[in-house]
Coordinates of C-alpha atoms in Angstrom, one line a residue:
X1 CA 129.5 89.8 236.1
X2 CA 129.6 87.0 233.4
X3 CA 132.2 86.5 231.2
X4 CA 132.2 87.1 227.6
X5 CA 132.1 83.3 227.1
X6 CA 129.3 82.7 229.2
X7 CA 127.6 85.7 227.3
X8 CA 128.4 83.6 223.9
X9 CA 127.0 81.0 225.2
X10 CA 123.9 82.3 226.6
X11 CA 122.9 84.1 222.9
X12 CA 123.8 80.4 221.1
X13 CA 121.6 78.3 223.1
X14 CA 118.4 81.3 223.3
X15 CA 118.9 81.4 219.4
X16 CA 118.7 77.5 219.4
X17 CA 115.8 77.4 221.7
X18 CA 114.0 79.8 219.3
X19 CA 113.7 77.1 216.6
X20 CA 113.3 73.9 218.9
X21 CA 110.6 72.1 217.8
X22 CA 107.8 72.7 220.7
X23 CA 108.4 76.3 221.3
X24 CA 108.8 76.9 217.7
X25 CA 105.1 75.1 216.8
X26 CA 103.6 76.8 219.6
X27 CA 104.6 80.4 218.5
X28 CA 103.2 79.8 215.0
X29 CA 100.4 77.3 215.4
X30 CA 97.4 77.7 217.4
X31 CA 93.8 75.6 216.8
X32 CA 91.0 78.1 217.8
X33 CA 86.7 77.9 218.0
X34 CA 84.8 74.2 219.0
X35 CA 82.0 74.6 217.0
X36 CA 83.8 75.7 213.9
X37 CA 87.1 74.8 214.3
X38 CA 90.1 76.7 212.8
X39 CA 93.6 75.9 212.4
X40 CA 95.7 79.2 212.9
X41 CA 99.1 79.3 211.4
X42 CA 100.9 82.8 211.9
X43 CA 97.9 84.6 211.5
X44 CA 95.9 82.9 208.3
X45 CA 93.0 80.6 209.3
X46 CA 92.3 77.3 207.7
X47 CA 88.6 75.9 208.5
X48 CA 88.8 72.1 210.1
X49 CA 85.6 71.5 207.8
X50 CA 86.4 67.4 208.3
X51 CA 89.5 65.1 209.0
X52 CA 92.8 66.8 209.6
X53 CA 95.5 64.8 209.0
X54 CA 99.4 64.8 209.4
X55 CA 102.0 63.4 207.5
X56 CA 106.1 64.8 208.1
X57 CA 109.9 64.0 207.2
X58 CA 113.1 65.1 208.4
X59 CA 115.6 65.4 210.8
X60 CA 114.0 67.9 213.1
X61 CA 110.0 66.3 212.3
X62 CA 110.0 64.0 215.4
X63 CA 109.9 66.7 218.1
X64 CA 107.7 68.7 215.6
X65 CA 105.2 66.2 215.7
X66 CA 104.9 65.4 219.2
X67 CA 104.3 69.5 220.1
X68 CA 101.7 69.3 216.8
X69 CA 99.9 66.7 218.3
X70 CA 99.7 68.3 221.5
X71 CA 97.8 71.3 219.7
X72 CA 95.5 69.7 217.3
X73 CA 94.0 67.3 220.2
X74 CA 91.3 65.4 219.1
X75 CA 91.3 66.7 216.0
X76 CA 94.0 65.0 214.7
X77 CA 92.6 62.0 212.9
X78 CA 95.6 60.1 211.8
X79 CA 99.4 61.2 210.9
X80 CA 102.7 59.3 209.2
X81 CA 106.4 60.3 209.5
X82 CA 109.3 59.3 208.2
X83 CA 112.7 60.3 210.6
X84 CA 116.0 58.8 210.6
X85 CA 116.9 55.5 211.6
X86 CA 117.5 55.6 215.9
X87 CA 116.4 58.8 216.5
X88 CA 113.7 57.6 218.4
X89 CA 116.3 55.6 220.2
X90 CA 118.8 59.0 220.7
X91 CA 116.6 60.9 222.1
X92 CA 115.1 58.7 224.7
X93 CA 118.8 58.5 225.9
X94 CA 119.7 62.2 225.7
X95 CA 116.4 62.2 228.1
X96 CA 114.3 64.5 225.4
X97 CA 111.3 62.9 226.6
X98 CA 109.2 66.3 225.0
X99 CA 110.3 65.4 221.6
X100 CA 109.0 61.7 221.6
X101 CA 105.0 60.7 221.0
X102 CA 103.1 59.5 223.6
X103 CA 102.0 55.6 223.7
X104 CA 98.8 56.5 222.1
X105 CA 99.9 58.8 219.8
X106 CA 97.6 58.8 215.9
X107 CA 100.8 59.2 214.3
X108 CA 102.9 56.2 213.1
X109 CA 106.2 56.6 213.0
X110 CA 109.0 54.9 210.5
X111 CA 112.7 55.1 210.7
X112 CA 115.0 55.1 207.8
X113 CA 117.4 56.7 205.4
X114 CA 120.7 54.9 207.1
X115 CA 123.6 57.1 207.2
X116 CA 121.2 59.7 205.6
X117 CA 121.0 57.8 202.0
X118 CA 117.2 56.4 200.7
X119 CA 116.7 53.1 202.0
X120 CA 113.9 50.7 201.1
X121 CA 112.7 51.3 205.3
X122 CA 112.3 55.2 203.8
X123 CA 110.6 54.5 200.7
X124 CA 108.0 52.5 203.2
X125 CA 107.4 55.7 204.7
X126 CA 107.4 57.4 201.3
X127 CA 104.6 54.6 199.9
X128 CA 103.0 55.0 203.0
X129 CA 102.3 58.9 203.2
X130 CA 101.7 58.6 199.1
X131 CA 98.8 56.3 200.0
X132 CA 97.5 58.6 202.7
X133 CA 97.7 62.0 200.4
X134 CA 95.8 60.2 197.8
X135 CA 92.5 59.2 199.6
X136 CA 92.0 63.0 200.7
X137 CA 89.4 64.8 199.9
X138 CA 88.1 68.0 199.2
X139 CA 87.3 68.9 203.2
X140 CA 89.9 67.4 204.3
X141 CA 93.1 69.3 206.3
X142 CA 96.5 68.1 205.5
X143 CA 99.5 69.2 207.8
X144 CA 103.0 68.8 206.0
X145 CA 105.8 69.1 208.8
X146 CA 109.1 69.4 206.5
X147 CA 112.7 69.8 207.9
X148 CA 116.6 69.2 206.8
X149 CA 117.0 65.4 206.0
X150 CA 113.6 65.3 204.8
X151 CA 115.2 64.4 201.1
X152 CA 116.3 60.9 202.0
X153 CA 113.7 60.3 203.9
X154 CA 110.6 60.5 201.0
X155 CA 112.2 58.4 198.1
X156 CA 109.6 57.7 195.9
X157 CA 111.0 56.7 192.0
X158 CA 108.4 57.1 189.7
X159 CA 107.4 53.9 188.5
X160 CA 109.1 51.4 186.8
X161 CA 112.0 53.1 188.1
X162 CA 113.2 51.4 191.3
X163 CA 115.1 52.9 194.2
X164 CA 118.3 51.5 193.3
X165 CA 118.4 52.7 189.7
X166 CA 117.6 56.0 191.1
X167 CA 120.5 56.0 193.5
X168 CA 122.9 54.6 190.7
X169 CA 122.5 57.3 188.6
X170 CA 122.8 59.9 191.3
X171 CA 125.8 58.5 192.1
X172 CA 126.7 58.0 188.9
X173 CA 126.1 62.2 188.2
X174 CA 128.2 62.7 191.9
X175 CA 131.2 60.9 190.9
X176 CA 131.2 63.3 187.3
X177 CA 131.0 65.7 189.8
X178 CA 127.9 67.4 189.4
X179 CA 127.2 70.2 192.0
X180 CA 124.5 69.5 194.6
X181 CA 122.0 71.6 193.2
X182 CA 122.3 69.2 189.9
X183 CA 121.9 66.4 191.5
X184 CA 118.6 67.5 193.0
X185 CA 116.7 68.6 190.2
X186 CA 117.6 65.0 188.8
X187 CA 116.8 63.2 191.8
X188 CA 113.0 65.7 191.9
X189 CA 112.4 65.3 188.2
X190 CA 112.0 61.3 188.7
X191 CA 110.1 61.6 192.0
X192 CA 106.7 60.9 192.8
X193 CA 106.7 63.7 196.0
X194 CA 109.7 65.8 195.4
X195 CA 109.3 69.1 193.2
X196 CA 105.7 69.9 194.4
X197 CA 104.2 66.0 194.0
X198 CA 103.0 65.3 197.3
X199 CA 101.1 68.8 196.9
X200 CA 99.7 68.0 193.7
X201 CA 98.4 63.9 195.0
X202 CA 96.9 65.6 198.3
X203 CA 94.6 67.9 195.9
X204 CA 91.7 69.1 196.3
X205 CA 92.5 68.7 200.3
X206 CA 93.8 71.9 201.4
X207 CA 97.4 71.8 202.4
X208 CA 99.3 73.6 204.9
X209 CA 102.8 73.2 205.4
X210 CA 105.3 74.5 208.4
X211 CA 108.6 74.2 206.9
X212 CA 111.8 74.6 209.3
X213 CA 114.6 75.4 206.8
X214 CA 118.3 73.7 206.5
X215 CA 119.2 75.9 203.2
X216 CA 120.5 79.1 203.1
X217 CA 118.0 81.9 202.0
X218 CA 115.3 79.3 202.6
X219 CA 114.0 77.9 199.0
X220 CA 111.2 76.4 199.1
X221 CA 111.4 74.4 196.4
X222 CA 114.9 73.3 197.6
X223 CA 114.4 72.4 201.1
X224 CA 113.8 68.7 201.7
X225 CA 113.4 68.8 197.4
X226 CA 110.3 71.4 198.0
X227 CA 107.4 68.0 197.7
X228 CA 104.9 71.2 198.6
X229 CA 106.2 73.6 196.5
X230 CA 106.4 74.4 193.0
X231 CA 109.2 73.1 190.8
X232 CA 110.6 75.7 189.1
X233 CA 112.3 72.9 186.8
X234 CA 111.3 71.0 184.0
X235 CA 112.0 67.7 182.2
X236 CA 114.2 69.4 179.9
X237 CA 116.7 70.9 182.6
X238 CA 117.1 67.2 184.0
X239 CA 117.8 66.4 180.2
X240 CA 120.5 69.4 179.9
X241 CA 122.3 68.3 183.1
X242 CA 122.2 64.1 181.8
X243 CA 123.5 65.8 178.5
X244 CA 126.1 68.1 180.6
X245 CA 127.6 64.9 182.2
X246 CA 127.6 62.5 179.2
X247 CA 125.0 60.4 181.0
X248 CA 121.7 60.2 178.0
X249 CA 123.3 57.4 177.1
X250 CA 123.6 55.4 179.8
X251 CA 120.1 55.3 181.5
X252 CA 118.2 52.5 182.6
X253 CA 115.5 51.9 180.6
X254 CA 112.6 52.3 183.5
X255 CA 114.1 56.4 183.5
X256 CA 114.1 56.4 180.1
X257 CA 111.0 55.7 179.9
X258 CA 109.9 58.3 183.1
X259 CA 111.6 61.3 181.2
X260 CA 110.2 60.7 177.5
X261 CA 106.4 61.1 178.8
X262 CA 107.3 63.3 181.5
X263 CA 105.3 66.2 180.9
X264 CA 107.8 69.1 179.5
X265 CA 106.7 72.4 181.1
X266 CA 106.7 72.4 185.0
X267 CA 103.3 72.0 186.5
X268 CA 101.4 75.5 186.6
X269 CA 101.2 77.7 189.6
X270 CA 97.2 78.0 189.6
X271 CA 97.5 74.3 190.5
X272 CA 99.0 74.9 194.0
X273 CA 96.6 77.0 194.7
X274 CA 95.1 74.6 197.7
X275 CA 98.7 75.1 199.3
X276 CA 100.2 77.3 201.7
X277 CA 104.3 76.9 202.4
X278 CA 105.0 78.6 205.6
X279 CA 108.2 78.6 207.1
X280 CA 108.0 78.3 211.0
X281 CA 112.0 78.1 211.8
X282 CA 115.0 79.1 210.0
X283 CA 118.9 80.5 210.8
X284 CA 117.5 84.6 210.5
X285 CA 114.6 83.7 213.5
X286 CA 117.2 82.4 215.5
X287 CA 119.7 85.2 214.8
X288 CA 117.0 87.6 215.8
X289 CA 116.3 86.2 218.9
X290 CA 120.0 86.0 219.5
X291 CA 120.2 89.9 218.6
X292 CA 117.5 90.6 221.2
X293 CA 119.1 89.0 224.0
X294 CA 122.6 90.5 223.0
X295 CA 120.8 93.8 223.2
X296 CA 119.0 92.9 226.9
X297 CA 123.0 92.1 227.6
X298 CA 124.2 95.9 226.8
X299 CA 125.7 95.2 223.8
X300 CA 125.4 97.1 220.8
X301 CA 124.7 94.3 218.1
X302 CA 124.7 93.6 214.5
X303 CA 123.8 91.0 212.4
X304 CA 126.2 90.3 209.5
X305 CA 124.5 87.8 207.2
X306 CA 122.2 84.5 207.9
X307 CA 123.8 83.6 204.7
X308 CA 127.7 83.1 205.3
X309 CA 128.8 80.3 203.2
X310 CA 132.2 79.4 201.6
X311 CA 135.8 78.0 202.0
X312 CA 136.0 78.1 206.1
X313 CA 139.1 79.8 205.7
X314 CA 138.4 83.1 203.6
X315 CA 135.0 83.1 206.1
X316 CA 137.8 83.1 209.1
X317 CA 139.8 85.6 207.4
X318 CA 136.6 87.9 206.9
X319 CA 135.9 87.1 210.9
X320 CA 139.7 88.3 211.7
X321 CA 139.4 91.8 209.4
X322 CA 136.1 92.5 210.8
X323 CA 137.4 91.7 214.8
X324 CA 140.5 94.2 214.0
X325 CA 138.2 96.7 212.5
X326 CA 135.9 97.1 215.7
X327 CA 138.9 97.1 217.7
X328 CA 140.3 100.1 215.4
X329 CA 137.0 102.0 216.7
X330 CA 137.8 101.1 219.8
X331 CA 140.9 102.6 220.0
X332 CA 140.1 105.8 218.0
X333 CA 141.9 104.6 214.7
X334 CA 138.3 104.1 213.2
X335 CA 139.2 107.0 210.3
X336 CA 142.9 106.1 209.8
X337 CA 144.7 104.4 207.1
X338 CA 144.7 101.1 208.9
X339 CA 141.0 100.6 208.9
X340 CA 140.5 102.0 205.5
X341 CA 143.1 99.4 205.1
X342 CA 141.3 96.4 206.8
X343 CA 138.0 97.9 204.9
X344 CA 139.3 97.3 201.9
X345 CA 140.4 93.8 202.9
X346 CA 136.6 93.3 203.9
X347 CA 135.2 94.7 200.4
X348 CA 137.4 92.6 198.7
X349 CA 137.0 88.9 200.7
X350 CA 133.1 89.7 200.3
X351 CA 133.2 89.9 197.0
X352 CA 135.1 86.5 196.9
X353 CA 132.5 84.8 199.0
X354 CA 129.3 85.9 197.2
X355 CA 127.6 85.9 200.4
X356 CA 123.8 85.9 199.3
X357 CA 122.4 89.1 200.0
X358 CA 125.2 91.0 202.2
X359 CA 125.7 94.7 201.8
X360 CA 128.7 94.5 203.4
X361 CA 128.9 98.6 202.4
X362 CA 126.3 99.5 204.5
X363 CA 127.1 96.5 207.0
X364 CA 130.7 98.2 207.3
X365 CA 128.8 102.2 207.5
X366 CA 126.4 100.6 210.8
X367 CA 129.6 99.2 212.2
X368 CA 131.6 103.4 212.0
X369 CA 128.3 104.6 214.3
X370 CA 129.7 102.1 217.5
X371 CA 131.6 104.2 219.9
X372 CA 133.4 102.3 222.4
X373 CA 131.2 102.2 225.1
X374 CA 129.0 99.8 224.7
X375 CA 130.5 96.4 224.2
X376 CA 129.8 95.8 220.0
X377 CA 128.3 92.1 219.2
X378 CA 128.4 90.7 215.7
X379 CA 126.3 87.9 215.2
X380 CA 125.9 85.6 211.9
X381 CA 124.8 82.1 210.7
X382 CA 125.0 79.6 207.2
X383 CA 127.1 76.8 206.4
X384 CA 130.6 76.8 205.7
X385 CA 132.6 74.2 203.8
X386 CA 136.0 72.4 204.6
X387 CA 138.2 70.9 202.0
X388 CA 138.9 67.5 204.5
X389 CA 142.4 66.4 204.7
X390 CA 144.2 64.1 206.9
X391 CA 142.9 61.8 209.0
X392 CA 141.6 63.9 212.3
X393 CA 138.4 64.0 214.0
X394 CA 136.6 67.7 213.9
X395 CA 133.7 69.8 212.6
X396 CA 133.5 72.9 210.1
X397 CA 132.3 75.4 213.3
X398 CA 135.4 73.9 215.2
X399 CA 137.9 74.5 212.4
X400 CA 136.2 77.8 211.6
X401 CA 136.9 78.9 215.3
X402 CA 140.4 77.6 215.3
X403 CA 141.6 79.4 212.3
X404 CA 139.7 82.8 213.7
X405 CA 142.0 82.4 216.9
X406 CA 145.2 81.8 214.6
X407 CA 144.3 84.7 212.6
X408 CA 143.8 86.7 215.6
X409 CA 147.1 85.4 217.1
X410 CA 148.9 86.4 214.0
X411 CA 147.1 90.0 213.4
X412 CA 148.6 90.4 216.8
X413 CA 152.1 89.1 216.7
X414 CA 152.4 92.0 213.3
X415 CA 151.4 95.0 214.8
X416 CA 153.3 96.8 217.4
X417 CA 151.1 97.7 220.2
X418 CA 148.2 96.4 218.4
X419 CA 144.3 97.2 219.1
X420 CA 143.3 93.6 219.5
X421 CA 146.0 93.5 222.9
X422 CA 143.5 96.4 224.5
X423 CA 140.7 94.7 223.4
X424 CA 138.5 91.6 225.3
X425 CA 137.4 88.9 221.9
X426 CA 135.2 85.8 221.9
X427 CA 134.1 84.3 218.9
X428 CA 131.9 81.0 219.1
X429 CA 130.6 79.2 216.2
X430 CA 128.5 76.1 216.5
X431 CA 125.9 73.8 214.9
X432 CA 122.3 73.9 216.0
X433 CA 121.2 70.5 215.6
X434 CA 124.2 70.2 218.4
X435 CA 126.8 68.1 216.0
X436 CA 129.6 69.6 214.6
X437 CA 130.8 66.8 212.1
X438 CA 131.7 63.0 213.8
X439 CA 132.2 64.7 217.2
X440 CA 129.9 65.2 220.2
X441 CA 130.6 68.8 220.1
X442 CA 128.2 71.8 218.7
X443 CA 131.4 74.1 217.8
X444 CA 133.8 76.0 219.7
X445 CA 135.1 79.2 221.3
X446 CA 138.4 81.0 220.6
X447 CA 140.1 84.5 221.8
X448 CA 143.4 86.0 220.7
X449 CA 145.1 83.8 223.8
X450 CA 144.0 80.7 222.6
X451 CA 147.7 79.8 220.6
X452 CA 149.5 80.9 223.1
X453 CA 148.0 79.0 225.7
X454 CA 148.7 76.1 223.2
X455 CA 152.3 77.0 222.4
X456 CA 152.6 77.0 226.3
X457 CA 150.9 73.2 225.9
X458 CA 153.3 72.5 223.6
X459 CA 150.5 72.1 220.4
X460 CA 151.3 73.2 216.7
X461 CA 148.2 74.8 216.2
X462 CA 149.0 74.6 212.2
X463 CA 149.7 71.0 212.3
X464 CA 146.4 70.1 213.9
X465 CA 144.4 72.0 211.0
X466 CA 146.7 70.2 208.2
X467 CA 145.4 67.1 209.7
X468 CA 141.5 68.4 209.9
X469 CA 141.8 67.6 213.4
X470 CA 140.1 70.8 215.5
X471 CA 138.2 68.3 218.0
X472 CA 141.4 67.0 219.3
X473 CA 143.3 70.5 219.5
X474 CA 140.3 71.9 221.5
X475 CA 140.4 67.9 223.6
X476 CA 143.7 68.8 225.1
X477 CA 142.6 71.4 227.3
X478 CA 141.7 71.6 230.8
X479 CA 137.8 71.5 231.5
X480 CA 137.4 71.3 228.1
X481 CA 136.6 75.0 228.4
X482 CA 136.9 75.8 224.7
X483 CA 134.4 72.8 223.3
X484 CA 130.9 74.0 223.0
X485 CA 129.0 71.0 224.0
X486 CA 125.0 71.0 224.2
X487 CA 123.9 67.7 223.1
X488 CA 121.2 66.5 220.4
X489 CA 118.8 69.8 220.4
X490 CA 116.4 68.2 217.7
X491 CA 116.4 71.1 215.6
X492 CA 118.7 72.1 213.0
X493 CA 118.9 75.9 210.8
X494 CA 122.6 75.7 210.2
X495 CA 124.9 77.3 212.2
X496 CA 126.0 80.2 214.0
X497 CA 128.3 82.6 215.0
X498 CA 129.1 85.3 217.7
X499 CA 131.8 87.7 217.9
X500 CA 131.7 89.5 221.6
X501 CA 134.1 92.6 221.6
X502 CA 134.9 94.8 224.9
X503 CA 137.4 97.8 225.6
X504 CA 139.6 96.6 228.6

């Protein structure tokens, strides 16, 4: 029978393949009827009355375009997107022939946005899909394909402001260290596309939008700066935040200028009203197609959250209570003292994290009904964030599942004839886009054994995580058995984890 690590492995990459590009575009796109042709998209129709046209920016848009064009045919008139800088170039090496366009593709492709900062290549791309948007008309179709990345890639300063003044003052705003979500409704409020603008220069053509979303509880207006969705800022939030950071007084001119005739409520709804947002891909699809194949395993399986975000190590420490806590169950000590114990733990590290929209309660009341003889699976996905120190090469999902097995180790080396020994453990967390920071791993796996095999290597597992060095802890064994390595996928919905849990 398979291991529990081929098992992780198996529910990471059919959760992956969920939101590739192709397969994804293909379950929610479908162009029906040759007289009177209709664009379906998950179940709403959209008459093909004249032109259809496609325009798309992102990380993931390349492969999205390519399984687009395949299924609008001939109706595709013409297309522009904007994708990083070589990515053309990656995937023809990685041999992702399906995500490339074919020689006589309609679309045009430009590269840009170097080391994923707006570059004047991007704001090509930008100009260029402004121009397009703006000679629609009222018959027309326009397809918006949107993923992660897609910020950087449509830099479009209102003008006179130029790119570079732009970038100054973001940086500017960064360095006073203004949160993320700051800086965006700064960068939007000067933009031309951001914040609903591409939307609003495509009217009256009707625009459809497949979004496949990089941001935790998928915001439309935040993902790739929402250029198809409704701001829900105004001028005078961008005002509060220059204010916030001493900045009002230290603006070019050109944005000066931008801000004082900037119209001061944001735009009404009624005028997106020739716009539908759909999101096509995102981290909770993947984790249910993850769920369903755990289930097809025989395991009994839960989904924590699509939403775990935080310091990696209180989201390892919630990973290590919740690992001892099944293993409780499994040895009939569900109802003692030590699991109300390790419950309380839980409440308590929740409530630190502020997961969005966990009921860890009732998350913690489904996980009591799990007798032990079903193996239990746990599965959950977000972004987590590491405080980098020292000068080592590694990932946030690699860390993550190093500090889950120390945890693990230690939980073990306290109790006396502890659960966790009588107990079979996995945990795997990786990226989907297949990069887990500068390394050519996705993630990793841990169990319970892992520091003692490295005690037996001779590693300081502590030592490696001082120096933010996972990759080269998880390097020095054999086989590289404990890397999860899957290449480039061409998709990206955050990442994911898998705790896999059997009585021995």
């Amino acid at each position: 029978s398979m291991s529990l690590r081929e098992h992780a492995l198996s529910l990471f990459c059919s959760a992956v393949d969920t939101v590739r590009p192709a397969p994804m575009l293909k379950r929610a796109v479908k162009l029906q009827g040759d007289r009177c042709p209709q664009l379906l998209v998950k179940g709403q129709a959209f008459p093909v009355k004249r032109d259809l046209y496609l325009v798309g920016f992102g990380k993931a848009v390349l492969g999205m375009a390519a399984a687009a064009e395949e299924i609008l045919g001939e109706h595709l008139v013409r297309g522009i997107i904007n994708v990083p800088l070589g990515i053309q170039e990656s995937l023809q090496r990685a041999g992702m022939q399906e995500m490339l366009l074919k020689p006589d593709s309609k679309i045009q492709v430009i590269e840009g946005a170097k080391n994923n900062l707006p570059d004047p290549e991007a704001l090509k791309g930008a100009v260029a899909i402004q121009e397009l948007a703006e000679g629609l008309t009222v018959d027309d179709l326009l397809l918006v394909l949107i993923s992660g990345g897609g910020s950087a890639l449509l830099p479009a300063p209102i003008p006179p402001i130029l790119l570079k003044e732009k970038e100054k003052l973001t940086k500017m705003l960064a360095s006073r260290g203004a949160a993320i979500q700051e800086l965006n409704i700064v960068r939007k409020t000067l933009s031309l596309l951001k914040g609903g603008g591409l939307a609003r220069l495509a009217y009256p053509a009707r625009v459809v939008s497949l979004i496949l979303s990089d941001v935790i509880g998928d915001p439309l207006d935040i993902i790739a700066s929402g250029p198809t969705a409704a701001s829900s800022h105004s001028v005078q939030d961008c005002l509060q935040i220059l204010a916030k950071y001493n900045l009002l007084h230290h603006l070019p001119k050109s944005v000066e200028t931008v801000l004082s005739s900037s119209p001061t409520k944001p735009t009404a709804l009624e005028d997106y009203s020739h716009v539908c947002n759909i999101i096509i891909g995102s981290n909770t699809l993947a984790l249910d197609e993850a769920k369903r194949q755990a289930e097809g395993l025989g395991y009994a399986t839960l989904i924590l959250s699509a939403a775990v975000c935080g310091e990696v190590g209180c989201v390892a420490t919630l990973y290590c209570q919740l690992i001892r806590l099944v293993c409780l169950g499994f040895a009939g000590l569900g109802e003692g003292t030590l699991s109300d114990e390790v419950r309380g733990n839980l409440l308590q590290l929740a409530a630190e994290l502020e997961i969005p929209g966990l009921n860890l309660a009732e998350f913690l009341q489904a996980l009591r009904g799990l007798g032990p003889e079903r193996p239990v699976c746990i599965l959950a996905g977000g972004e987590t964030t590491v405080q980098l120190q020292g000068t080592g090469k590694g990932g946030r999902n690699q860390e993550l599942a190093l500090r889950v097995g120390l945890g693990l180790h230690r939980a073990q080396a306290v109790e006396t004839s502890s659960p966790l020994g009588r107990c079979e453990i996995v945990f795997l967390s990786g990226g989907t886009d297949g990069q887990d920071g500068p390394t050519e791993a996705a993630g990793a796996f841990c169990s319970p054994e892992l520091v003692d095999e490295a005690l037996q290597e001779g590693l300081d597992v502590e030592a490696f995580l001082s120096n933010s060095d996972s990759y080269t802890f998880f390097s020095q064994f054999q086989g590289g058995h404990h890397l999860l390595v899957t290449g480039l996928t061409g998709t990206n919905v955050m990442d994911i984890q898998a705790i896999l849990i059997r009585a021995t």
